[in-house]
mmCIF file of C-alpha atoms in Angstrom:
data_model
loop_
_atom_site.group_PDB
_atom_site.id
_atom_site.type_symbol
_atom_site.label_atom_id
_atom_site.label_comp_id
_atom_site.label_asym_id
_atom_site.label_seq_id
_atom_site.Cartn_x
_atom_site.Cartn_y
_atom_site.Cartn_z
ATOM 1 C CA UNK A 275 108.778 70.838 160.198
ATOM 2 C CA UNK A 276 105.382 69.862 161.627
ATOM 3 C CA UNK A 277 105.185 67.402 164.514
ATOM 4 C CA UNK A 278 101.405 66.963 164.276
ATOM 5 C CA UNK A 279 100.221 63.650 162.696
ATOM 6 C CA UNK A 280 98.210 63.697 159.491
ATOM 7 C CA UNK A 281 96.205 61.039 157.691
ATOM 8 C CA UNK A 282 97.473 62.523 154.402
ATOM 9 C CA UNK A 283 101.098 61.508 155.008
ATOM 10 C CA UNK A 284 102.822 58.347 156.174
ATOM 11 C CA UNK A 285 101.106 55.035 156.816
ATOM 12 C CA UNK A 286 97.347 55.399 157.101
ATOM 13 C CA UNK A 287 96.901 53.221 160.189
ATOM 14 C CA UNK A 288 99.623 54.890 162.232
ATOM 15 C CA UNK A 289 98.537 58.370 161.096
ATOM 16 C CA UNK A 290 94.892 57.690 162.001
ATOM 17 C CA UNK A 291 95.860 56.453 165.466
ATOM 18 C CA UNK A 292 98.090 59.493 165.996
ATOM 19 C CA UNK A 293 95.306 61.821 164.907
ATOM 20 C CA UNK A 294 92.887 60.403 167.490
ATOM 21 C CA UNK A 295 95.566 60.757 170.182
ATOM 22 C CA UNK A 296 96.025 64.399 169.234
ATOM 23 C CA UNK A 297 92.253 64.986 169.438
ATOM 24 C CA UNK A 298 92.324 63.495 172.903
ATOM 25 C CA UNK A 299 95.162 65.770 174.021
ATOM 26 C CA UNK A 300 93.299 68.844 172.804
ATOM 27 C CA UNK A 301 90.637 68.327 175.437
ATOM 28 C CA UNK A 302 93.297 69.129 178.042
ATOM 29 C CA UNK A 303 93.956 72.485 176.244
ATOM 30 C CA UNK A 304 90.307 73.464 176.082
ATOM 31 C CA UNK A 305 89.911 72.295 172.509
ATOM 32 C CA UNK A 306 92.871 74.404 171.305
ATOM 33 C CA UNK A 307 96.132 73.141 169.835
ATOM 34 C CA UNK A 308 98.911 72.419 172.270
ATOM 35 C CA UNK A 309 101.614 73.665 169.907
ATOM 36 C CA UNK A 310 101.963 77.080 168.291
ATOM 37 C CA UNK A 311 103.359 77.038 164.751
ATOM 38 C CA UNK A 312 104.134 80.233 162.833
ATOM 39 C CA UNK A 313 105.709 81.173 159.525
ATOM 40 C CA UNK A 314 107.839 84.311 159.145
ATOM 41 C CA UNK A 315 109.119 85.740 155.885
ATOM 42 C CA UNK A 316 112.407 87.684 155.809
ATOM 43 C CA UNK A 317 113.769 89.783 152.985
ATOM 44 C CA UNK A 318 117.301 88.423 152.663
ATOM 45 C CA UNK A 319 118.064 90.414 149.519
ATOM 46 C CA UNK A 320 120.311 93.466 149.514
ATOM 47 C CA UNK A 321 118.441 96.450 150.980
ATOM 48 C CA UNK A 322 119.448 99.450 148.856
ATOM 49 C CA UNK A 323 119.322 103.244 148.914
ATOM 50 C CA UNK A 324 120.159 103.989 152.543
ATOM 51 C CA UNK A 325 121.347 107.599 152.459
ATOM 52 C CA UNK A 326 123.709 109.012 155.064
ATOM 53 C CA UNK A 327 125.582 112.233 155.754
ATOM 54 C CA UNK A 328 127.830 113.590 158.481
ATOM 55 C CA UNK A 329 126.081 116.433 160.344
ATOM 56 C CA UNK A 330 129.400 117.453 161.925
ATOM 57 C CA UNK A 331 132.921 117.302 160.430
ATOM 58 C CA UNK A 332 134.885 114.111 161.046
ATOM 59 C CA UNK A 333 138.616 114.348 161.908
ATOM 60 C CA UNK A 334 140.819 112.848 159.213
ATOM 61 C CA UNK A 335 144.593 112.512 159.411
ATOM 62 C CA UNK A 336 146.417 113.482 156.220
ATOM 63 C CA UNK A 337 149.835 111.807 155.947
ATOM 64 C CA UNK A 338 152.319 112.281 153.103
ATOM 65 C CA UNK A 339 155.766 111.049 154.093
ATOM 66 C CA UNK A 340 157.267 112.250 150.801
ATOM 67 C CA UNK A 341 156.991 115.861 151.964
ATOM 68 C CA UNK A 342 156.827 115.267 155.726
ATOM 69 C CA UNK A 343 153.132 116.186 155.982
ATOM 70 C CA UNK A 344 151.164 114.927 158.983
ATOM 71 C CA UNK A 345 148.140 117.053 159.934
ATOM 72 C CA UNK A 346 144.539 116.566 161.045
ATOM 73 C CA UNK A 347 141.772 118.064 158.927
ATOM 74 C CA UNK A 348 137.980 118.059 159.192
ATOM 75 C CA UNK A 349 136.041 116.345 156.405
ATOM 76 C CA UNK A 350 132.367 116.050 155.569
ATOM 77 C CA UNK A 351 131.018 113.188 153.520
ATOM 78 C CA UNK A 352 127.724 111.814 152.296
ATOM 79 C CA UNK A 353 126.551 108.902 150.213
ATOM 80 C CA UNK A 354 124.488 105.738 150.314
ATOM 81 C CA UNK A 355 125.040 102.266 151.691
ATOM 82 C CA UNK A 356 123.314 98.919 151.400
ATOM 83 C CA UNK A 357 122.966 96.094 153.886
ATOM 84 C CA UNK A 358 121.386 92.665 154.126
ATOM 85 C CA UNK A 359 120.003 90.314 156.759
ATOM 86 C CA UNK A 360 122.744 87.708 156.988
ATOM 87 C CA UNK A 361 121.251 85.816 159.966
ATOM 88 C CA UNK A 362 117.391 85.829 159.976
ATOM 89 C CA UNK A 363 117.172 83.803 163.211
ATOM 90 C CA UNK A 364 119.329 86.322 165.067
ATOM 91 C CA UNK A 365 117.373 89.218 163.570
ATOM 92 C CA UNK A 366 114.082 87.669 164.712
ATOM 93 C CA UNK A 367 115.392 86.854 168.189
ATOM 94 C CA UNK A 368 116.772 90.311 169.025
ATOM 95 C CA UNK A 369 114.747 92.685 166.831
ATOM 96 C CA UNK A 370 111.357 91.390 165.674
ATOM 97 C CA UNK A 371 110.519 88.728 168.259
ATOM 98 C CA UNK A 372 107.604 90.700 169.754
ATOM 99 C CA UNK A 373 106.191 92.090 166.490
ATOM 100 C CA UNK A 374 102.570 91.052 165.913
ATOM 101 C CA UNK A 375 102.118 91.779 162.198
ATOM 102 C CA UNK A 376 104.996 93.086 160.070
ATOM 103 C CA UNK A 377 108.298 94.898 160.580
ATOM 104 C CA UNK A 378 109.408 97.345 157.879
ATOM 105 C CA UNK A 379 112.778 98.976 157.267
ATOM 106 C CA UNK A 380 111.621 102.473 158.235
ATOM 107 C CA UNK A 381 111.306 101.271 161.838
ATOM 108 C CA UNK A 382 115.049 100.645 162.124
ATOM 109 C CA UNK A 383 116.589 102.941 159.488
ATOM 110 C CA UNK A 384 117.223 105.872 161.845
ATOM 111 C CA UNK A 385 118.988 103.629 164.367
ATOM 112 C CA UNK A 386 121.172 102.051 161.699
ATOM 113 C CA UNK A 387 122.032 105.419 160.160
ATOM 114 C CA UNK A 388 123.170 106.855 163.502
ATOM 115 C CA UNK A 389 125.343 103.833 164.244
ATOM 116 C CA UNK A 390 126.731 103.884 160.703
ATOM 117 C CA UNK A 391 127.822 107.543 160.912
ATOM 118 C CA UNK A 392 129.385 107.035 164.355
ATOM 119 C CA UNK A 393 131.482 104.157 162.961
ATOM 120 C CA UNK A 394 132.857 106.327 160.149
ATOM 121 C CA UNK A 395 135.396 108.065 162.395
ATOM 122 C CA UNK A 396 137.386 104.939 163.441
ATOM 123 C CA UNK A 397 137.133 103.616 159.874
ATOM 124 C CA UNK A 398 138.530 106.884 158.469
ATOM 125 C CA UNK A 399 141.308 106.775 161.072
ATOM 126 C CA UNK A 400 142.310 103.320 159.831
ATOM 127 C CA UNK A 401 142.282 104.400 156.177
ATOM 128 C CA UNK A 402 144.383 107.491 156.941
ATOM 129 C CA UNK A 403 147.240 105.207 158.057
ATOM 130 C CA UNK A 404 147.406 104.034 154.419
ATOM 131 C CA UNK A 405 148.362 107.629 153.421
ATOM 132 C CA UNK A 406 145.113 108.002 151.489
ATOM 133 C CA UNK A 407 144.209 111.603 150.745
ATOM 134 C CA UNK A 408 140.659 112.842 151.435
ATOM 135 C CA UNK A 409 139.876 113.220 147.730
ATOM 136 C CA UNK A 410 140.907 109.563 147.190
ATOM 137 C CA UNK A 411 138.405 108.145 149.693
ATOM 138 C CA UNK A 412 135.679 107.366 147.076
ATOM 139 C CA UNK A 413 138.203 105.101 145.339
ATOM 140 C CA UNK A 414 138.598 103.043 148.533
ATOM 141 C CA UNK A 415 134.885 102.400 149.091
ATOM 142 C CA UNK A 416 135.311 98.611 149.197
ATOM 143 C CA UNK A 417 138.036 98.897 151.833
ATOM 144 C CA UNK A 418 135.814 101.287 153.787
ATOM 145 C CA UNK A 419 132.957 98.747 153.684
ATOM 146 C CA UNK A 420 135.238 96.064 155.151
ATOM 147 C CA UNK A 421 136.372 98.407 157.918
ATOM 148 C CA UNK A 422 132.786 99.428 158.679
ATOM 149 C CA UNK A 423 131.778 95.775 159.022
ATOM 150 C CA UNK A 424 134.642 95.301 161.478
ATOM 151 C CA UNK A 425 133.571 98.336 163.506
ATOM 152 C CA UNK A 426 129.887 97.332 163.505
ATOM 153 C CA UNK A 427 130.392 93.620 164.144
ATOM 154 C CA UNK A 428 129.084 93.659 167.708
ATOM 155 C CA UNK A 429 126.104 95.934 167.020
ATOM 156 C CA UNK A 430 125.073 94.651 163.614
ATOM 157 C CA UNK A 431 126.436 91.209 162.880
ATOM 158 C CA UNK A 432 126.525 89.610 166.336
ATOM 159 C CA UNK A 433 123.469 91.401 167.762
ATOM 160 C CA UNK A 434 121.067 91.833 164.833
ATOM 161 C CA UNK A 435 122.380 89.556 162.091
ATOM 162 C CA UNK A 436 123.010 92.442 159.650
ATOM 163 C CA UNK A 437 125.943 93.052 157.313
ATOM 164 C CA UNK A 438 127.021 96.003 155.156
ATOM 165 C CA UNK A 439 127.227 95.053 151.480
ATOM 166 C CA UNK A 440 128.470 98.201 149.732
ATOM 167 C CA UNK A 441 129.165 101.901 150.280
ATOM 168 C CA UNK A 442 129.138 104.696 147.689
ATOM 169 C CA UNK A 443 130.667 108.043 148.676
ATOM 170 C CA UNK A 444 130.086 111.456 147.165
ATOM 171 C CA UNK A 445 133.131 113.749 146.769
ATOM 172 C CA UNK A 446 134.660 114.591 150.149
ATOM 173 C CA UNK A 447 134.537 118.263 151.155
ATOM 174 C CA UNK A 448 137.155 120.049 153.258
ATOM 175 C CA UNK A 449 137.053 123.532 154.799
ATOM 176 C CA UNK A 450 138.844 126.091 152.641
ATOM 177 C CA UNK A 451 141.510 126.741 155.271
ATOM 178 C CA UNK A 452 142.369 123.022 155.539
ATOM 179 C CA UNK A 453 142.491 122.600 151.752
ATOM 180 C CA UNK A 454 144.749 125.661 151.430
ATOM 181 C CA UNK A 455 147.012 124.367 154.210
ATOM 182 C CA UNK A 456 147.519 121.069 152.361
ATOM 183 C CA UNK A 457 148.293 122.907 149.104
ATOM 184 C CA UNK A 458 150.857 125.110 150.836
ATOM 185 C CA UNK A 459 152.552 122.069 152.375
ATOM 186 C CA UNK A 460 152.663 120.362 148.963
ATOM 187 C CA UNK A 461 154.162 123.463 147.340
ATOM 188 C CA UNK A 462 156.746 123.710 150.129
ATOM 189 C CA UNK A 463 157.611 120.029 149.696
ATOM 190 C CA UNK A 464 157.981 120.562 145.949
ATOM 191 C CA UNK A 465 160.571 123.291 146.610
ATOM 192 C CA UNK A 466 162.790 120.780 148.422
ATOM 193 C CA UNK A 467 164.011 119.773 144.967
ATOM 194 C CA UNK A 468 166.713 122.351 144.056
ATOM 195 C CA UNK A 469 165.928 122.126 140.330
ATOM 196 C CA UNK A 470 162.226 122.768 140.947
ATOM 197 C CA UNK A 471 163.073 125.646 143.282
ATOM 198 C CA UNK A 472 165.381 127.102 140.620
ATOM 199 C CA UNK A 473 162.678 126.877 137.953
ATOM 200 C CA UNK A 474 160.223 128.619 140.277
ATOM 201 C CA UNK A 475 162.777 131.345 140.985
ATOM 202 C CA UNK A 476 163.377 131.884 137.261
ATOM 203 C CA UNK A 477 159.635 132.196 136.697
ATOM 204 C CA UNK A 478 159.350 134.711 139.526
ATOM 205 C CA UNK A 479 162.267 136.711 138.114
ATOM 206 C CA UNK A 480 160.634 136.765 134.683
ATOM 207 C CA UNK A 481 157.418 138.113 136.212
ATOM 208 C CA UNK A 482 159.424 140.712 138.109
ATOM 209 C CA UNK A 483 161.190 141.812 134.915
ATOM 210 C CA UNK A 484 157.877 142.250 133.127
ATOM 211 C CA UNK A 485 156.569 144.271 136.055
ATOM 212 C CA UNK A 486 159.763 146.370 136.092
ATOM 213 C CA UNK A 487 159.450 147.117 132.388
ATOM 214 C CA UNK A 488 155.931 148.400 132.984
ATOM 215 C CA UNK A 489 156.980 150.592 135.930
ATOM 216 C CA UNK A 490 155.428 154.060 135.796
ATOM 217 C CA UNK A 491 158.696 155.655 136.965
ATOM 218 C CA UNK A 492 160.546 154.255 133.989
ATOM 219 C CA UNK A 493 162.051 150.907 133.145
ATOM 220 C CA UNK A 494 165.451 151.882 134.589
ATOM 221 C CA UNK A 495 163.958 152.552 138.033
ATOM 222 C CA UNK A 496 162.118 149.242 137.935
ATOM 223 C CA UNK A 497 165.214 147.279 136.907
ATOM 224 C CA UNK A 498 167.279 148.958 139.641
ATOM 225 C CA UNK A 499 164.718 147.777 142.184
ATOM 226 C CA UNK A 500 164.731 144.341 140.581
ATOM 227 C CA UNK A 501 168.527 144.176 140.881
ATOM 228 C CA UNK A 502 168.453 145.168 144.551
ATOM 229 C CA UNK A 503 165.810 142.525 145.268
ATOM 230 C CA UNK A 504 167.856 139.924 143.407
ATOM 231 C CA UNK A 505 170.952 140.736 145.465
ATOM 232 C CA UNK A 506 168.939 140.644 148.698
ATOM 233 C CA UNK A 507 167.569 137.206 147.866
ATOM 234 C CA UNK A 508 170.948 135.597 148.446
ATOM 235 C CA UNK A 509 170.235 132.541 146.240
ATOM 236 C CA UNK A 510 170.756 132.504 142.493
ATOM 237 C CA UNK A 511 168.848 130.277 140.108
ATOM 238 C CA UNK A 512 172.121 129.001 138.645
ATOM 239 C CA UNK A 513 173.238 127.796 142.073
ATOM 240 C CA UNK A 514 169.984 125.892 142.523
ATOM 241 C CA UNK A 515 170.249 124.255 139.097
ATOM 242 C CA UNK A 516 173.869 123.278 139.821
ATOM 243 C CA UNK A 517 172.810 121.783 143.157
ATOM 244 C CA UNK A 518 170.042 119.786 141.503
ATOM 245 C CA UNK A 519 172.411 118.517 138.796
ATOM 246 C CA UNK A 520 174.934 117.479 141.446
ATOM 247 C CA UNK A 521 172.276 115.532 143.344
ATOM 248 C CA UNK A 522 171.278 113.772 140.127
ATOM 249 C CA UNK A 523 174.900 112.887 139.357
ATOM 250 C CA UNK A 524 175.397 111.514 142.868
ATOM 251 C CA UNK A 525 172.304 109.345 142.480
ATOM 252 C CA UNK A 526 173.539 108.028 139.125
ATOM 253 C CA UNK A 527 176.986 107.357 140.588
ATOM 254 C CA UNK A 528 175.418 105.318 143.377
ATOM 255 C CA UNK A 529 173.452 103.261 140.844
ATOM 256 C CA UNK A 530 176.587 102.670 138.770
ATOM 257 C CA UNK A 531 178.518 101.607 141.863
ATOM 258 C CA UNK A 532 175.813 99.114 142.710
ATOM 259 C CA UNK A 533 175.802 97.843 139.148
ATOM 260 C CA UNK A 534 179.598 97.559 139.177
ATOM 261 C CA UNK A 535 179.519 95.509 142.361
ATOM 262 C CA UNK A 536 176.982 93.194 140.773
ATOM 263 C CA UNK A 537 179.233 92.830 137.736
ATOM 264 C CA UNK A 538 182.173 91.850 139.957
ATOM 265 C CA UNK A 539 180.143 89.129 141.682
ATOM 266 C CA UNK A 540 178.790 87.747 138.403
ATOM 267 C CA UNK A 541 180.177 84.725 136.562
ATOM 268 C CA UNK A 542 179.661 83.102 133.177
ATOM 269 C CA UNK A 543 178.227 79.619 133.039
ATOM 270 C CA UNK A 544 180.563 77.281 131.087
ATOM 271 C CA UNK A 545 177.611 75.182 129.873
ATOM 272 C CA UNK A 546 175.239 77.758 128.379
ATOM 273 C CA UNK A 547 177.142 81.057 128.561
ATOM 274 C CA UNK A 548 174.519 82.780 130.728
ATOM 275 C CA UNK A 549 175.776 85.432 133.184
ATOM 276 C CA UNK A 550 174.614 84.765 136.753
ATOM 277 C CA UNK A 551 175.433 86.075 140.207
ATOM 278 C CA UNK A 552 174.405 83.251 142.559
ATOM 279 C CA UNK A 553 175.769 79.783 143.184
ATOM 280 C CA UNK A 554 173.748 78.272 140.320
ATOM 281 C CA UNK A 555 173.038 79.344 136.756
ATOM 282 C CA UNK A 556 169.605 80.924 136.353
ATOM 283 C CA UNK A 557 169.283 79.510 132.821
ATOM 284 C CA UNK A 558 170.379 75.864 133.008
ATOM 285 C CA UNK A 559 170.807 75.302 136.757
ATOM 286 C CA UNK A 560 174.506 74.454 136.497
ATOM 287 C CA UNK A 561 176.669 75.100 139.556
ATOM 288 C CA UNK A 562 179.172 77.930 139.696
ATOM 289 C CA UNK A 563 182.640 76.730 138.629
ATOM 290 C CA UNK A 564 185.184 76.564 141.401
ATOM 291 C CA UNK A 565 187.950 79.146 141.395
ATOM 292 C CA UNK A 566 191.182 77.280 140.763
ATOM 293 C CA UNK A 567 194.892 78.106 140.690
ATOM 294 C CA UNK A 568 196.892 79.446 137.790
ATOM 295 C CA UNK A 569 199.877 77.480 136.584
ATOM 296 C CA UNK A 570 203.114 79.077 135.379
ATOM 297 C CA UNK A 571 202.011 78.225 131.850
ATOM 298 C CA UNK A 572 198.910 80.364 132.291
ATOM 299 C CA UNK A 573 196.345 77.569 132.596
ATOM 300 C CA UNK A 574 193.721 77.765 135.345
ATOM 301 C CA UNK A 575 193.343 74.380 137.054
ATOM 302 C CA UNK A 576 191.123 72.844 139.712
ATOM 303 C CA UNK A 577 193.092 69.777 140.760
ATOM 304 C CA UNK A 578 196.556 69.227 142.195
ATOM 305 C CA UNK A 579 198.275 69.049 138.784
ATOM 306 C CA UNK A 580 198.097 71.263 135.711
ATOM 307 C CA UNK A 581 196.141 69.509 133.006
ATOM 308 C CA UNK A 582 198.142 71.350 130.339
ATOM 309 C CA UNK A 583 201.792 70.867 131.353
ATOM 310 C CA UNK A 584 201.498 68.442 134.273
ATOM 311 C CA UNK A 585 203.213 70.627 136.859
ATOM 312 C CA UNK A 586 201.966 70.183 140.445
ATOM 313 C CA UNK A 587 200.118 72.921 142.260
ATOM 314 C CA UNK A 588 202.661 75.208 143.907
ATOM 315 C CA UNK A 589 203.083 74.745 147.640
ATOM 316 C CA UNK A 590 202.450 77.583 150.078
ATOM 317 C CA UNK A 591 199.337 78.780 148.283
ATOM 318 C CA UNK A 592 196.530 76.409 149.314
ATOM 319 C CA UNK A 593 193.002 77.044 148.156
ATOM 320 C CA UNK A 594 190.240 76.869 150.750
ATOM 321 C CA UNK A 595 186.661 75.722 150.380
ATOM 322 C CA UNK A 596 184.277 74.985 153.267
ATOM 323 C CA UNK A 597 183.958 71.230 153.684
ATOM 324 C CA UNK A 598 180.597 71.573 155.433
ATOM 325 C CA UNK A 599 178.476 73.681 153.071
ATOM 326 C CA UNK A 600 180.717 74.129 150.019
ATOM 327 C CA UNK A 601 181.150 77.900 150.439
ATOM 328 C CA UNK A 602 184.094 79.231 148.435
ATOM 329 C CA UNK A 603 185.594 82.605 149.518
ATOM 330 C CA UNK A 604 186.286 85.283 146.937
ATOM 331 C CA UNK A 605 190.010 84.914 147.653
ATOM 332 C CA UNK A 606 190.498 81.152 148.134
ATOM 333 C CA UNK A 607 194.090 81.678 149.316
ATOM 334 C CA UNK A 608 193.062 84.069 152.123
ATOM 335 C CA UNK A 609 189.792 82.810 153.603
ATOM 336 C CA UNK A 610 188.090 84.367 156.669
ATOM 337 C CA UNK A 611 188.376 82.704 160.057
ATOM 338 C CA UNK A 612 184.847 81.336 159.884
ATOM 339 C CA UNK A 613 182.547 80.372 157.048
ATOM 340 C CA UNK A 614 179.900 83.119 156.623
ATOM 341 C CA UNK A 615 177.339 80.511 155.524
ATOM 342 C CA UNK A 616 177.534 77.854 158.264
ATOM 343 C CA UNK A 617 180.026 79.270 160.820
ATOM 344 C CA UNK A 618 182.521 76.391 160.483
ATOM 345 C CA UNK A 619 186.146 77.540 161.050
ATOM 346 C CA UNK A 620 188.520 77.314 158.090
ATOM 347 C CA UNK A 621 191.379 74.853 158.776
ATOM 348 C CA UNK A 622 193.434 72.199 157.014
ATOM 349 C CA UNK A 623 190.292 70.145 156.403
ATOM 350 C CA UNK A 624 189.041 72.843 154.050
ATOM 351 C CA UNK A 625 192.112 72.825 151.777
ATOM 352 C CA UNK A 626 191.251 71.594 148.284
#
């Protein structure tokens, strides 16, 4: 805002007096103004179409823990990015403070492009830890933009008041030898499944049989060679299929065992009939019924007397329940030494 008085604003008398005082002060500056006031215009909109490309390959770590793959490849990428002036005061102070007329983007584009490309390598290294494949990088452009802003914070944001808005990547290119190496590792990892290895072996045997039938020396000669090769292989397709089926059965058995254990720990709510596994019903919130003792008449009771025939609870078979937290062991007659919930020892105070 202006600090010079004006007769066109404020009270006329005070403004007129201030104007004459200013005229008097100008004599000390040789008739010139004692204060320099300027107006600068900044384009704070998103600055688009900034093309970039990597002149040299950038190392990229390819990780796939499913097949045990962990290798470094060289990638090339290109695309465009956009940025904006997020802090005009900082941009003026450190970039355009000594500019006399105007400052256009072409005066800084080459510097920004070089710094942008140099920041790609640490950003790619961070993305590779997410097990992102090179061909999936264009789908993580927003994450890449965030990482680039982190890498360029000191040079762009804190020094020049700039911020990256968006990044668009073209398809990533790999050298043929690196691409073939990844494919071989994926095929090798696929063969770790016995069923898949057996299917591949059957396909190879079918191709060999077709080649043997077309043998110029006669089909018999070809099939004899096929039989010798089959014996030398040492592994039969049937063995691989049986191994794969056994692995599948073992996995199903483990799931059933887990499900069976859950069924043992479950209980039926007496209020709503819902089957739950915790201390409270997941449907109505009712608490799990306490495990009581069985009378000679067959009735399960909770108190000291049978509510069906009136007989007292038999001595010598006390039921335990933690008096501190309410934990009830699976076998109330044979509790552990200490409560697994609160650590309180089981003693006569815990007898129901």
